[in-house]
PDB file of C-alpha atoms in Angstrom:
ATOM      1  CA  PRO C   2       0.000   0.000   0.000  1.00  0.00           C
ATOM      2  CA  THR C   3       2.940   2.411   0.565  1.00  0.00           C
ATOM      3  CA  GLY C   4       4.460   1.812  -2.868  1.00  0.00           C
ATOM      4  CA  LYS C   5       7.744   0.552  -1.414  1.00  0.00           C
ATOM      5  CA  GLN C   6       9.386  -2.485  -2.924  1.00  0.00           C
ATOM      6  CA  LEU C   7      11.588  -4.869  -0.977  1.00  0.00           C
ATOM      7  CA  HIS C   8      14.467  -6.648  -2.728  1.00  0.00           C
ATOM      8  CA  PHE C   9      16.162  -9.758  -1.340  1.00  0.00           C
ATOM      9  CA  ASP C  10      19.332 -11.682  -2.190  1.00  0.00           C
ATOM     10  CA  LEU C  11      19.450 -15.423  -2.928  1.00  0.00           C
ATOM     11  CA  GLN C  12      19.783 -16.181   0.792  1.00  0.00           C
ATOM     12  CA  GLY C  13      16.547 -14.286   1.515  1.00  0.00           C
ATOM     13  CA  ARG C  14      18.240 -11.281   3.133  1.00  0.00           C
ATOM     14  CA  LEU C  15      16.901  -7.776   2.520  1.00  0.00           C
ATOM     15  CA  VAL C  16      19.325  -5.841   0.261  1.00  0.00           C
ATOM     16  CA  ARG C  17      17.311  -2.871  -1.017  1.00  0.00           C
ATOM     17  CA  LEU C  18      14.176  -0.851  -0.358  1.00  0.00           C
ATOM     18  CA  SER C  19      12.881   1.240  -3.212  1.00  0.00           C
ATOM     19  CA  GLY C  20       9.900   3.511  -3.541  1.00  0.00           C
ATOM     20  CA  GLU C  21       8.356   6.215  -5.607  1.00  0.00           C
ATOM     21  CA  GLN C  22       9.972   9.032  -3.611  1.00  0.00           C
ATOM     22  CA  GLY C  23      13.567   9.519  -2.560  1.00  0.00           C
ATOM     23  CA  ALA C  24      16.703   7.478  -3.007  1.00  0.00           C
ATOM     24  CA  ASP C  25      16.750   3.705  -2.703  1.00  0.00           C
ATOM     25  CA  VAL C  26      17.999   2.356   0.601  1.00  0.00           C
ATOM     26  CA  CYS C  27      20.736  -0.192  -0.133  1.00  0.00           C
ATOM     27  CA  ILE C  28      21.992  -2.706   2.416  1.00  0.00           C
ATOM     28  CA  HIS C  29      25.564  -3.827   1.717  1.00  0.00           C
ATOM     29  CA  ARG C  30      26.650  -7.026   3.438  1.00  0.00           C
ATOM     30  CA  HIS C  31      30.025  -8.558   4.228  1.00  0.00           C
ATOM     31  CA  GLY C  32      31.196 -11.211   1.765  1.00  0.00           C
ATOM     32  CA  ASP C  33      30.993 -14.947   2.323  1.00  0.00           C
ATOM     33  CA  ALA C  34      34.751 -15.373   2.813  1.00  0.00           C
ATOM     34  CA  THR C  35      34.853 -13.340   6.057  1.00  0.00           C
ATOM     35  CA  LYS C  36      34.010 -13.943   9.707  1.00  0.00           C
ATOM     36  CA  LEU C  37      31.284 -11.313   9.247  1.00  0.00           C
ATOM     37  CA  SER C  38      29.683 -13.197   6.350  1.00  0.00           C
ATOM     38  CA  GLY C  39      26.168 -11.941   5.636  1.00  0.00           C
ATOM     39  CA  LEU C  40      26.197  -9.259   8.332  1.00  0.00           C
ATOM     40  CA  ILE C  41      25.450  -5.661   7.378  1.00  0.00           C
ATOM     41  CA  ASP C  42      28.558  -3.676   6.439  1.00  0.00           C
ATOM     42  CA  ARG C  43      26.826  -0.401   5.574  1.00  0.00           C
ATOM     43  CA  ILE C  44      23.469   1.055   4.583  1.00  0.00           C
ATOM     44  CA  THR C  45      23.314   3.825   2.000  1.00  0.00           C
ATOM     45  CA  ALA C  46      20.582   6.124   0.709  1.00  0.00           C
ATOM     46  CA  GLY C  47      21.877   8.702  -1.746  1.00  0.00           C
ATOM     47  CA  GLN C  48      24.723  10.513   0.051  1.00  0.00           C
ATOM     48  CA  GLN C  49      23.615   9.290   3.497  1.00  0.00           C
ATOM     49  CA  PHE C  50      25.229   6.241   5.108  1.00  0.00           C
ATOM     50  CA  LEU C  51      25.420   4.040   8.194  1.00  0.00           C
ATOM     51  CA  LYS C  52      28.645   2.034   8.655  1.00  0.00           C
ATOM     52  CA  PHE C  53      28.482  -0.909  11.092  1.00  0.00           C
ATOM     53  CA  ILE C  54      31.546  -1.772  13.192  1.00  0.00           C
ATOM     54  CA  TYR C  55      31.684  -5.219  14.774  1.00  0.00           C
ATOM     55  CA  GLU C  56      33.706  -6.916  17.465  1.00  0.00           C
ATOM     56  CA  LEU C  57      34.561 -10.536  16.770  1.00  0.00           C
ATOM     57  CA  HIS C  58      33.733 -12.179  20.050  1.00  0.00           C
ATOM     58  CA  THR C  59      32.432 -15.491  21.336  1.00  0.00           C
ATOM     59  CA  PRO C  60      29.775 -16.674  20.670  1.00  0.00           C
ATOM     60  CA  GLY C  61      29.754 -14.465  17.578  1.00  0.00           C
ATOM     61  CA  PRO C  62      30.211 -10.951  16.196  1.00  0.00           C
ATOM     62  CA  ARG C  63      28.305  -8.095  17.775  1.00  0.00           C
ATOM     63  CA  VAL C  64      27.781  -4.477  16.735  1.00  0.00           C
ATOM     64  CA  MET C  65      30.103  -2.219  18.728  1.00  0.00           C
ATOM     65  CA  ALA C  66      29.413   1.041  16.886  1.00  0.00           C
ATOM     66  CA  VAL C  67      27.560   2.604  13.970  1.00  0.00           C
ATOM     67  CA  ASP C  68      29.228   5.484  12.134  1.00  0.00           C
ATOM     68  CA  THR C  69      26.667   7.996  10.856  1.00  0.00           C
ATOM     69  CA  PRO C  70      26.764  11.458   9.249  1.00  0.00           C
ATOM     70  CA  ARG C  71      26.000  12.842  12.749  1.00  0.00           C
ATOM     71  CA  GLY C  72      28.828  10.934  14.435  1.00  0.00           C
ATOM     72  CA  MET C  73      29.480   7.587  16.081  1.00  0.00           C
ATOM     73  CA  PHE C  74      26.879   5.672  18.107  1.00  0.00           C
ATOM     74  CA  SER C  75      28.582   3.129  20.388  1.00  0.00           C
ATOM     75  CA  TYR C  76      27.168   0.070  22.146  1.00  0.00           C
ATOM     76  CA  LEU C  77      28.142  -1.519  25.462  1.00  0.00           C
ATOM     77  CA  TYR C  78      27.258  -5.097  26.485  1.00  0.00           C
ATOM     78  CA  ASP C  79      27.545  -7.382  29.496  1.00  0.00           C
ATOM     79  CA  ARG C  80      27.149 -11.074  30.297  1.00  0.00           C
ATOM     80  CA  PRO C  81      24.620 -12.235  32.882  1.00  0.00           C
ATOM     81  CA  GLU C  82      26.407 -13.879  35.808  1.00  0.00           C
ATOM     82  CA  SER C  83      23.543 -16.309  36.429  1.00  0.00           C
ATOM     83  CA  VAL C  84      23.846 -17.980  32.999  1.00  0.00           C
ATOM     84  CA  GLN C  85      26.232 -20.947  33.173  1.00  0.00           C
ATOM     85  CA  HIS C  86      26.452 -22.346  29.628  1.00  0.00           C
ATOM     86  CA  ALA C  87      29.467 -21.852  27.373  1.00  0.00           C
ATOM     87  CA  GLU C  88      27.887 -19.676  24.684  1.00  0.00           C
ATOM     88  CA  ILE C  89      26.471 -16.816  26.705  1.00  0.00           C
ATOM     89  CA  THR C  90      24.656 -14.190  24.679  1.00  0.00           C
ATOM     90  CA  HIS C  91      25.528 -10.672  25.710  1.00  0.00           C
ATOM     91  CA  ARG C  92      22.904  -8.160  26.848  1.00  0.00           C
ATOM     92  CA  LEU C  93      22.825  -4.587  25.588  1.00  0.00           C
ATOM     93  CA  LEU C  94      23.727  -2.304  28.516  1.00  0.00           C
ATOM     94  CA  ALA C  95      23.999   1.124  26.902  1.00  0.00           C
ATOM     95  CA  VAL C  96      23.939   3.115  23.687  1.00  0.00           C
ATOM     96  CA  LYS C  97      25.993   6.304  23.592  1.00  0.00           C
ATOM     97  CA  ARG C  98      25.149   8.979  21.037  1.00  0.00           C
ATOM     98  CA  PRO C  99      27.658  11.381  19.458  1.00  0.00           C
ATOM     99  CA  ASP C 100      26.399  14.226  21.715  1.00  0.00           C
ATOM    100  CA  GLY C 101      27.238  12.194  24.848  1.00  0.00           C
ATOM    101  CA  MET C 102      23.673  11.219  25.761  1.00  0.00           C
ATOM    102  CA  GLN C 103      23.374   7.588  26.870  1.00  0.00           C
ATOM    103  CA  ARG C 104      20.408   5.251  26.979  1.00  0.00           C
ATOM    104  CA  LEU C 105      20.976   2.692  29.736  1.00  0.00           C
ATOM    105  CA  TYR C 106      19.243  -0.695  29.831  1.00  0.00           C
ATOM    106  CA  HIS C 107      18.571  -2.329  33.216  1.00  0.00           C
ATOM    107  CA  TYR C 108      18.357  -6.028  34.063  1.00  0.00           C
ATOM    108  CA  GLU C 109      17.520  -6.069  37.794  1.00  0.00           C
ATOM    109  CA  SER C 110      17.464  -9.647  39.046  1.00  0.00           C
ATOM    110  CA  GLN C 111      14.820  -8.988  41.717  1.00  0.00           C
ATOM    111  CA  TRP C 112      12.332  -8.153  38.930  1.00  0.00           C
ATOM    112  CA  GLN C 113      13.309 -10.776  36.347  1.00  0.00           C
ATOM    113  CA  SER C 114      11.711 -13.972  37.720  1.00  0.00           C
ATOM    114  CA  ARG C 115      14.859 -15.963  36.893  1.00  0.00           C
ATOM    115  CA  HIS C 116      14.973 -14.612  33.302  1.00  0.00           C
ATOM    116  CA  PRO C 117      18.395 -12.884  33.159  1.00  0.00           C
ATOM    117  CA  TYR C 118      17.669 -11.344  29.748  1.00  0.00           C
ATOM    118  CA  ALA C 119      14.383  -9.725  30.834  1.00  0.00           C
ATOM    119  CA  LEU C 120      14.705  -5.963  30.478  1.00  0.00           C
ATOM    120  CA  THR C 121      13.446  -4.243  33.641  1.00  0.00           C
ATOM    121  CA  GLY C 122      14.088  -0.588  32.896  1.00  0.00           C
ATOM    122  CA  ILE C 123      15.525   2.078  30.619  1.00  0.00           C
ATOM    123  CA  SER C 124      17.060   5.340  31.743  1.00  0.00           C
ATOM    124  CA  ILE C 125      18.629   8.323  30.014  1.00  0.00           C
ATOM    125  CA  ARG C 126      21.901   9.920  31.113  1.00  0.00           C
ATOM    126  CA  HIS C 127      23.422  13.039  29.651  1.00  0.00           C
ATOM    127  CA  GLU C 128      26.811  14.396  30.652  1.00  0.00           C
ATOM    128  CA  LYS C 129      25.277  17.746  31.656  1.00  0.00           C
ATOM    129  CA  ARG C 130      22.105  16.456  33.354  1.00  0.00           C
ATOM    130  CA  ALA C 131      21.059  14.005  36.026  1.00  0.00           C
ATOM    131  CA  CYS C 132      20.116  10.459  35.060  1.00  0.00           C
ATOM    132  CA  ARG C 133      16.362   9.916  34.657  1.00  0.00           C
ATOM    133  CA  LEU C 134      14.349   6.725  34.460  1.00  0.00           C
ATOM    134  CA  VAL C 135      12.304   6.525  31.273  1.00  0.00           C
ATOM    135  CA  CYS C 136      10.400   3.340  32.043  1.00  0.00           C
ATOM    136  CA  SER C 137      10.488   0.440  34.444  1.00  0.00           C
ATOM    137  CA  ARG C 138       8.976  -2.938  33.673  1.00  0.00           C
ATOM    138  CA  PRO C 139       9.156  -5.361  36.571  1.00  0.00           C
ATOM    139  CA  HIS C 140       8.212  -8.887  35.559  1.00  0.00           C
ATOM    140  CA  GLN C 141       6.117 -11.301  37.584  1.00  0.00           C
ATOM    141  CA  SER C 142       6.613 -15.061  37.500  1.00  0.00           C
ATOM    142  CA  THR C 143       4.493 -15.113  34.321  1.00  0.00           C
ATOM    143  CA  SER C 144       7.159 -13.016  32.552  1.00  0.00           C
ATOM    144  CA  LYS C 145       4.574 -10.382  31.677  1.00  0.00           C
ATOM    145  CA  VAL C 146       4.991  -6.668  32.145  1.00  0.00           C
ATOM    146  CA  SER C 147       3.304  -5.752  35.394  1.00  0.00           C
ATOM    147  CA  ARG C 148       3.662  -1.910  35.397  1.00  0.00           C
ATOM    148  CA  TYR C 149       5.020   1.036  33.438  1.00  0.00           C
TER     149      TYR C 149
END
């Protein structure tokens, strides 16, 4: 209904969005002969771009930063201490914008009902202002959001 067309590669991955207005959005992926095979390298639309920077880490690569025309957005992760298997997936802890503002993600064990990846809150911190809680989502044993 919007007139946009989605284009996929032979592996079924989105590679281009095109529409009646504006430049096509092209998704460039890393080649098959790399450790980043199939992951997004950069996204372009006309003169605009997003460049993805990865860290090669166990159990696999993760986005550490995205370079944009407005500057670098960086990502910070942690590993839950309560998870004991070898291939622990990291949790997103924070995103830092080029202007210094940070969005912090909280995983408070007292609200997670033994689900160490359950997000329990988000707060905003700026270098020049006090930290403020944006939302808090304690989980009950049913793993459903119980309050905002």
